[in-house]
Each structure stands twice: as C-alpha cells, then as structure tokens.
PDB file of C-alpha atoms in Angstrom:
ATOM      1  CA  MET A   1      21.121 -45.723  -2.557  1.00 62.00           C
ATOM      2  CA  ALA A   2      22.961 -43.664  -5.179  1.00 67.00           C
ATOM      3  CA  GLY A   3      19.607 -42.330  -6.429  1.00 73.00           C
ATOM      4  CA  PHE A   4      18.739 -41.119  -2.925  1.00 69.00           C
ATOM      5  CA  ARG A   5      22.087 -39.305  -2.609  1.00 74.00           C
ATOM      6  CA  ASN A   6      21.613 -37.648  -5.995  1.00 71.00           C
ATOM      7  CA  LEU A   7      18.121 -36.522  -5.014  1.00 70.00           C
ATOM      8  CA  LEU A   8      19.390 -35.195  -1.682  1.00 69.00           C
ATOM      9  CA  LEU A   9      22.221 -33.345  -3.425  1.00 65.00           C
ATOM     10  CA  LEU A  10      19.781 -31.847  -5.921  1.00 62.00           C
ATOM     11  CA  HIS A  11      17.530 -30.572  -3.114  1.00 63.00           C
ATOM     12  CA  LEU A  12      20.532 -29.114  -1.305  1.00 65.00           C
ATOM     13  CA  LEU A  13      21.676 -27.287  -4.444  1.00 58.00           C
ATOM     14  CA  ILE A  14      18.184 -25.871  -5.001  1.00 72.00           C
ATOM     15  CA  VAL A  15      18.055 -24.552  -1.418  1.00 63.00           C
ATOM     16  CA  VAL A  16      21.515 -22.962  -1.688  1.00 59.00           C
ATOM     17  CA  PHE A  17      20.605 -21.384  -5.028  1.00 61.00           C
ATOM     18  CA  ALA A  18      17.315 -20.023  -3.639  1.00 66.00           C
ATOM     19  CA  LEU A  19      19.084 -18.538  -0.607  1.00 63.00           C
ATOM     20  CA  GLY A  20      21.584 -16.853  -2.900  1.00 61.00           C
ATOM     21  CA  LEU A  21      18.778 -15.306  -4.942  1.00 54.00           C
ATOM     22  CA  THR A  22      16.991 -13.933  -1.884  1.00 51.00           C
ATOM     23  CA  GLU A  23      20.234 -12.464  -0.551  1.00 50.00           C
ATOM     24  CA  ALA A  24      20.890 -10.778  -3.903  1.00 44.00           C
ATOM     25  CA  ALA A  25      17.356  -9.390  -3.988  1.00 44.00           C
ATOM     26  CA  GLU A  26      17.701  -7.961  -0.471  1.00 44.00           C
ATOM     27  CA  THR A  27      20.988  -6.187  -1.186  1.00 40.00           C
ATOM     28  CA  GLU A  28      19.903  -4.936  -4.616  1.00 43.00           C
ATOM     29  CA  GLY A  29      17.378  -2.483  -3.145  1.00 46.00           C
ATOM     30  CA  ASP A  30      19.872  -1.002  -0.664  1.00 46.00           C
ATOM     31  CA  GLY A  31      21.495   1.356  -3.179  1.00 49.00           C
ATOM     32  CA  ASP A  32      21.087   5.103  -3.340  1.00 54.00           C
ATOM     33  CA  GLU A  33      17.314   5.004  -2.905  1.00 62.00           C
ATOM     34  CA  GLY A  34      17.643   4.983   0.880  1.00 83.00           C
ATOM     35  CA  GLN A  35      14.760   3.920   3.057  1.00 94.00           C
ATOM     36  CA  VAL A  36      10.995   4.267   2.987  1.00 96.00           C
ATOM     37  CA  TYR A  37       9.658   7.630   4.171  1.00 96.00           C
ATOM     38  CA  ILE A  38       6.044   8.654   4.692  1.00 95.00           C
ATOM     39  CA  VAL A  39       5.221  12.109   3.339  1.00 95.00           C
ATOM     40  CA  TYR A  40       2.162  13.542   5.112  1.00 95.00           C
ATOM     41  CA  MET A  41       0.432  16.414   3.340  1.00 92.00           C
ATOM     42  CA  GLY A  42      -2.511  17.043   5.673  1.00 88.00           C
ATOM     43  CA  HIS A  43      -6.171  16.325   5.152  1.00 84.00           C
ATOM     44  CA  LEU A  44      -7.620  15.430   1.791  1.00 77.00           C
ATOM     45  CA  SER A  45      -9.767  18.135   0.237  1.00 69.00           C
ATOM     46  CA  VAL A  46     -13.244  17.180  -0.959  1.00 56.00           C
ATOM     47  CA  GLU A  47     -12.573  18.380  -4.523  1.00 57.00           C
ATOM     48  CA  SER A  48      -9.536  16.146  -5.038  1.00 53.00           C
ATOM     49  CA  GLY A  49     -11.615  12.953  -5.242  1.00 52.00           C
ATOM     50  CA  THR A  50     -10.369   9.681  -6.651  1.00 52.00           C
ATOM     51  CA  SER A  51     -11.407   9.975 -10.300  1.00 56.00           C
ATOM     52  CA  GLU A  52      -8.799   8.647 -12.697  1.00 57.00           C
ATOM     53  CA  ALA A  53      -6.713  11.071 -14.744  1.00 53.00           C
ATOM     54  CA  ASP A  54      -3.436  10.272 -16.561  1.00 51.00           C
ATOM     55  CA  GLY A  55      -2.658   6.603 -17.140  1.00 58.00           C
ATOM     56  CA  GLY A  56      -5.197   5.308 -14.619  1.00 63.00           C
ATOM     57  CA  LEU A  57      -3.837   7.443 -11.779  1.00 76.00           C
ATOM     58  CA  SER A  58      -6.159   9.546  -9.645  1.00 85.00           C
ATOM     59  CA  ALA A  59      -5.673  13.316  -9.424  1.00 87.00           C
ATOM     60  CA  VAL A  60      -4.179  12.844  -5.947  1.00 88.00           C
ATOM     61  CA  GLN A  61      -1.653  10.295  -7.231  1.00 89.00           C
ATOM     62  CA  VAL A  62      -0.678  12.589 -10.108  1.00 90.00           C
ATOM     63  CA  ALA A  63      -0.074  15.404  -7.597  1.00 89.00           C
ATOM     64  CA  HIS A  64       2.099  13.069  -5.493  1.00 91.00           C
ATOM     65  CA  HIS A  65       4.126  12.002  -8.546  1.00 90.00           C
ATOM     66  CA  ASN A  66       4.598  15.615  -9.668  1.00 90.00           C
ATOM     67  CA  MET A  67       5.767  16.718  -6.221  1.00 90.00           C
ATOM     68  CA  LEU A  68       8.245  13.861  -5.939  1.00 92.00           C
ATOM     69  CA  GLU A  69       9.626  14.372  -9.459  1.00 91.00           C
ATOM     70  CA  GLN A  70      10.546  17.960  -8.504  1.00 88.00           C
ATOM     71  CA  VAL A  71      12.867  16.556  -5.839  1.00 88.00           C
ATOM     72  CA  LEU A  72      14.331  13.542  -7.642  1.00 88.00           C
ATOM     73  CA  ASP A  73      17.367  13.949  -9.871  1.00 78.00           C
ATOM     74  CA  GLY A  74      16.378  12.186 -13.079  1.00 75.00           C
ATOM     75  CA  SER A  75      14.706   9.261 -11.315  1.00 79.00           C
ATOM     76  CA  LEU A  76      11.082   8.437 -12.046  1.00 87.00           C
ATOM     77  CA  ALA A  77       8.639   9.003  -9.206  1.00 86.00           C
ATOM     78  CA  SER A  78       6.703   5.910 -10.226  1.00 86.00           C
ATOM     79  CA  ASP A  79       9.796   3.813  -9.428  1.00 90.00           C
ATOM     80  CA  ARG A  80      10.065   5.315  -5.945  1.00 93.00           C
ATOM     81  CA  ILE A  81       6.458   5.710  -4.738  1.00 93.00           C
ATOM     82  CA  ILE A  82       5.328   2.650  -2.829  1.00 94.00           C
ATOM     83  CA  HIS A  83       1.809   3.765  -1.863  1.00 93.00           C
ATOM     84  CA  SER A  84      -0.387   6.845  -2.235  1.00 92.00           C
ATOM     85  CA  TYR A  85      -2.755   7.552   0.634  1.00 90.00           C
ATOM     86  CA  LYS A  86      -5.778   9.052  -1.062  1.00 83.00           C
ATOM     87  CA  ARG A  87      -8.876   8.204   0.945  1.00 84.00           C
ATOM     88  CA  SER A  88      -8.745   9.675   4.451  1.00 83.00           C
ATOM     89  CA  LEU A  89      -5.497  11.587   4.373  1.00 88.00           C
ATOM     90  CA  ASN A  90      -3.221  13.105   1.787  1.00 92.00           C
ATOM     91  CA  GLY A  91       0.256  11.652   1.526  1.00 94.00           C
ATOM     92  CA  PHE A  92       2.434   8.918   0.110  1.00 95.00           C
ATOM     93  CA  ALA A  93       5.152   6.445   1.028  1.00 95.00           C
ATOM     94  CA  ALA A  94       8.291   6.502  -1.097  1.00 95.00           C
ATOM     95  CA  ARG A  95      11.844   5.197  -1.038  1.00 95.00           C
ATOM     96  CA  LEU A  96      14.037   8.276  -0.515  1.00 94.00           C
ATOM     97  CA  THR A  97      17.483   9.269   0.637  1.00 93.00           C
ATOM     98  CA  GLU A  98      17.749  11.444   3.735  1.00 94.00           C
ATOM     99  CA  GLN A  99      18.651  14.457   1.568  1.00 93.00           C
ATOM    100  CA  GLU A 100      15.606  13.938  -0.673  1.00 93.00           C
ATOM    101  CA  ALA A 101      13.375  13.657   2.405  1.00 94.00           C
ATOM    102  CA  GLN A 102      14.753  16.943   3.777  1.00 95.00           C
ATOM    103  CA  THR A 103      14.231  18.692   0.433  1.00 93.00           C
ATOM    104  CA  LEU A 104      10.692  17.357   0.195  1.00 93.00           C
ATOM    105  CA  TYR A 105       9.939  18.613   3.712  1.00 94.00           C
ATOM    106  CA  THR A 106      10.673  22.193   2.626  1.00 93.00           C
ATOM    107  CA  ASN A 107       7.999  22.070  -0.122  1.00 91.00           C
ATOM    108  CA  ASP A 108       4.741  23.935   0.370  1.00 89.00           C
ATOM    109  CA  GLY A 109       1.918  21.571   1.190  1.00 89.00           C
ATOM    110  CA  VAL A 110       4.086  19.054   3.044  1.00 93.00           C
ATOM    111  CA  VAL A 111       3.238  18.835   6.736  1.00 94.00           C
ATOM    112  CA  SER A 112       5.825  16.237   7.752  1.00 95.00           C
ATOM    113  CA  VAL A 113       8.217  13.627   6.395  1.00 95.00           C
ATOM    114  CA  PHE A 114       9.218  10.760   8.647  1.00 95.00           C
ATOM    115  CA  PRO A 115      10.818   7.323   8.234  1.00 96.00           C
ATOM    116  CA  SER A 116       8.468   4.370   8.024  1.00 93.00           C
ATOM    117  CA  ARG A 117       8.876   1.917  10.880  1.00 91.00           C
ATOM    118  CA  THR A 118       7.728  -1.662  11.270  1.00 86.00           C
ATOM    119  CA  HIS A 119       6.476  -2.545  14.731  1.00 79.00           C
ATOM    120  CA  GLN A 120       6.603  -6.016  16.237  1.00 78.00           C
ATOM    121  CA  LEU A 121       3.268  -7.466  17.302  1.00 74.00           C
ATOM    122  CA  LEU A 122       2.938  -7.860  21.037  1.00 74.00           C
ATOM    123  CA  THR A 123       0.256 -10.491  20.674  1.00 71.00           C
ATOM    124  CA  THR A 124      -1.802 -12.199  18.042  1.00 68.00           C
ATOM    125  CA  ARG A 125      -4.302 -13.502  20.583  1.00 68.00           C
ATOM    126  CA  SER A 126      -5.736 -10.437  22.308  1.00 70.00           C
ATOM    127  CA  TRP A 127      -8.558 -12.384  23.958  1.00 70.00           C
ATOM    128  CA  ASP A 128      -6.034 -14.671  25.654  1.00 66.00           C
ATOM    129  CA  LEU A 129      -3.928 -11.696  26.741  1.00 66.00           C
ATOM    130  CA  LEU A 130      -6.957 -10.006  28.332  1.00 69.00           C
ATOM    131  CA  GLY A 131      -8.087 -13.215  30.013  1.00 69.00           C
ATOM    132  CA  PHE A 132     -11.415 -13.528  28.198  1.00 69.00           C
ATOM    133  CA  PRO A 133     -12.820 -17.032  27.745  1.00 61.00           C
TER     134      PRO A 133
END
C-alpha cells in the first residue's frame, strides 16, 4: 500500500511540475514583444521568386527581415518573424508592439498592418450541419 501512495505522490508531483513549466512558458513570451501582427505588402511580383539567397532565405524573406530590422530597436528580425508569406501574397507575421506596428505601417510598400486573430470553429462536421447523409 505504501508503494501505491509513493507512486501516486510521484505522479502528482510530475503533473504539478509540468503545469508550472507551461505557465512559465506562457508568461515568458508576454514581455515587450507584444502580440502577433500580420504585415500585408500587396501582391507578389513575378521577379521576386522563391530562390534562396542569404542563409537559406528566399529574396522575399530577406526583404521582410530587412524591413522589420529598420523598425526594431536592436532586436533581431529573425527572432520576431513567425512566418513569411511568399507564394500568393507578399507579407509576414511577426510579434510586434503596437508602436512598432504603427511605425511599420508608415513604410513604403506596406499596404496594411493588423493584429492576427484566432477564430473559433463553428463546426468540424460540415456535412452534419448541412444535413447531408
């Protein structure tokens, strides 16, 4: 019986420790970086292509990094950019403060800057929702 209690206590400690780690990881990213913004720069020109340039980055990604580094105060763009959209549209998603987003919006070539939002799914079974068999 004592072995069962020790095993139960060990499992409980592991769960509490894991919850503490996830809480620390969630609050760690809430510093000065702000929230995720999507920077839309219009359509992608045919010449820009996706061939790799510096360090395995495409020419479009290099342009995104260069634009963001002009706005950031000593922070690396590679630490802030989450995704570069380089196939059908020109833009990127990055973790920015509201001030950085406003400054980026004033740059030439930027069409819009808006906060990224996560939408809740209304259904995962569309056929059932529509009444199809």
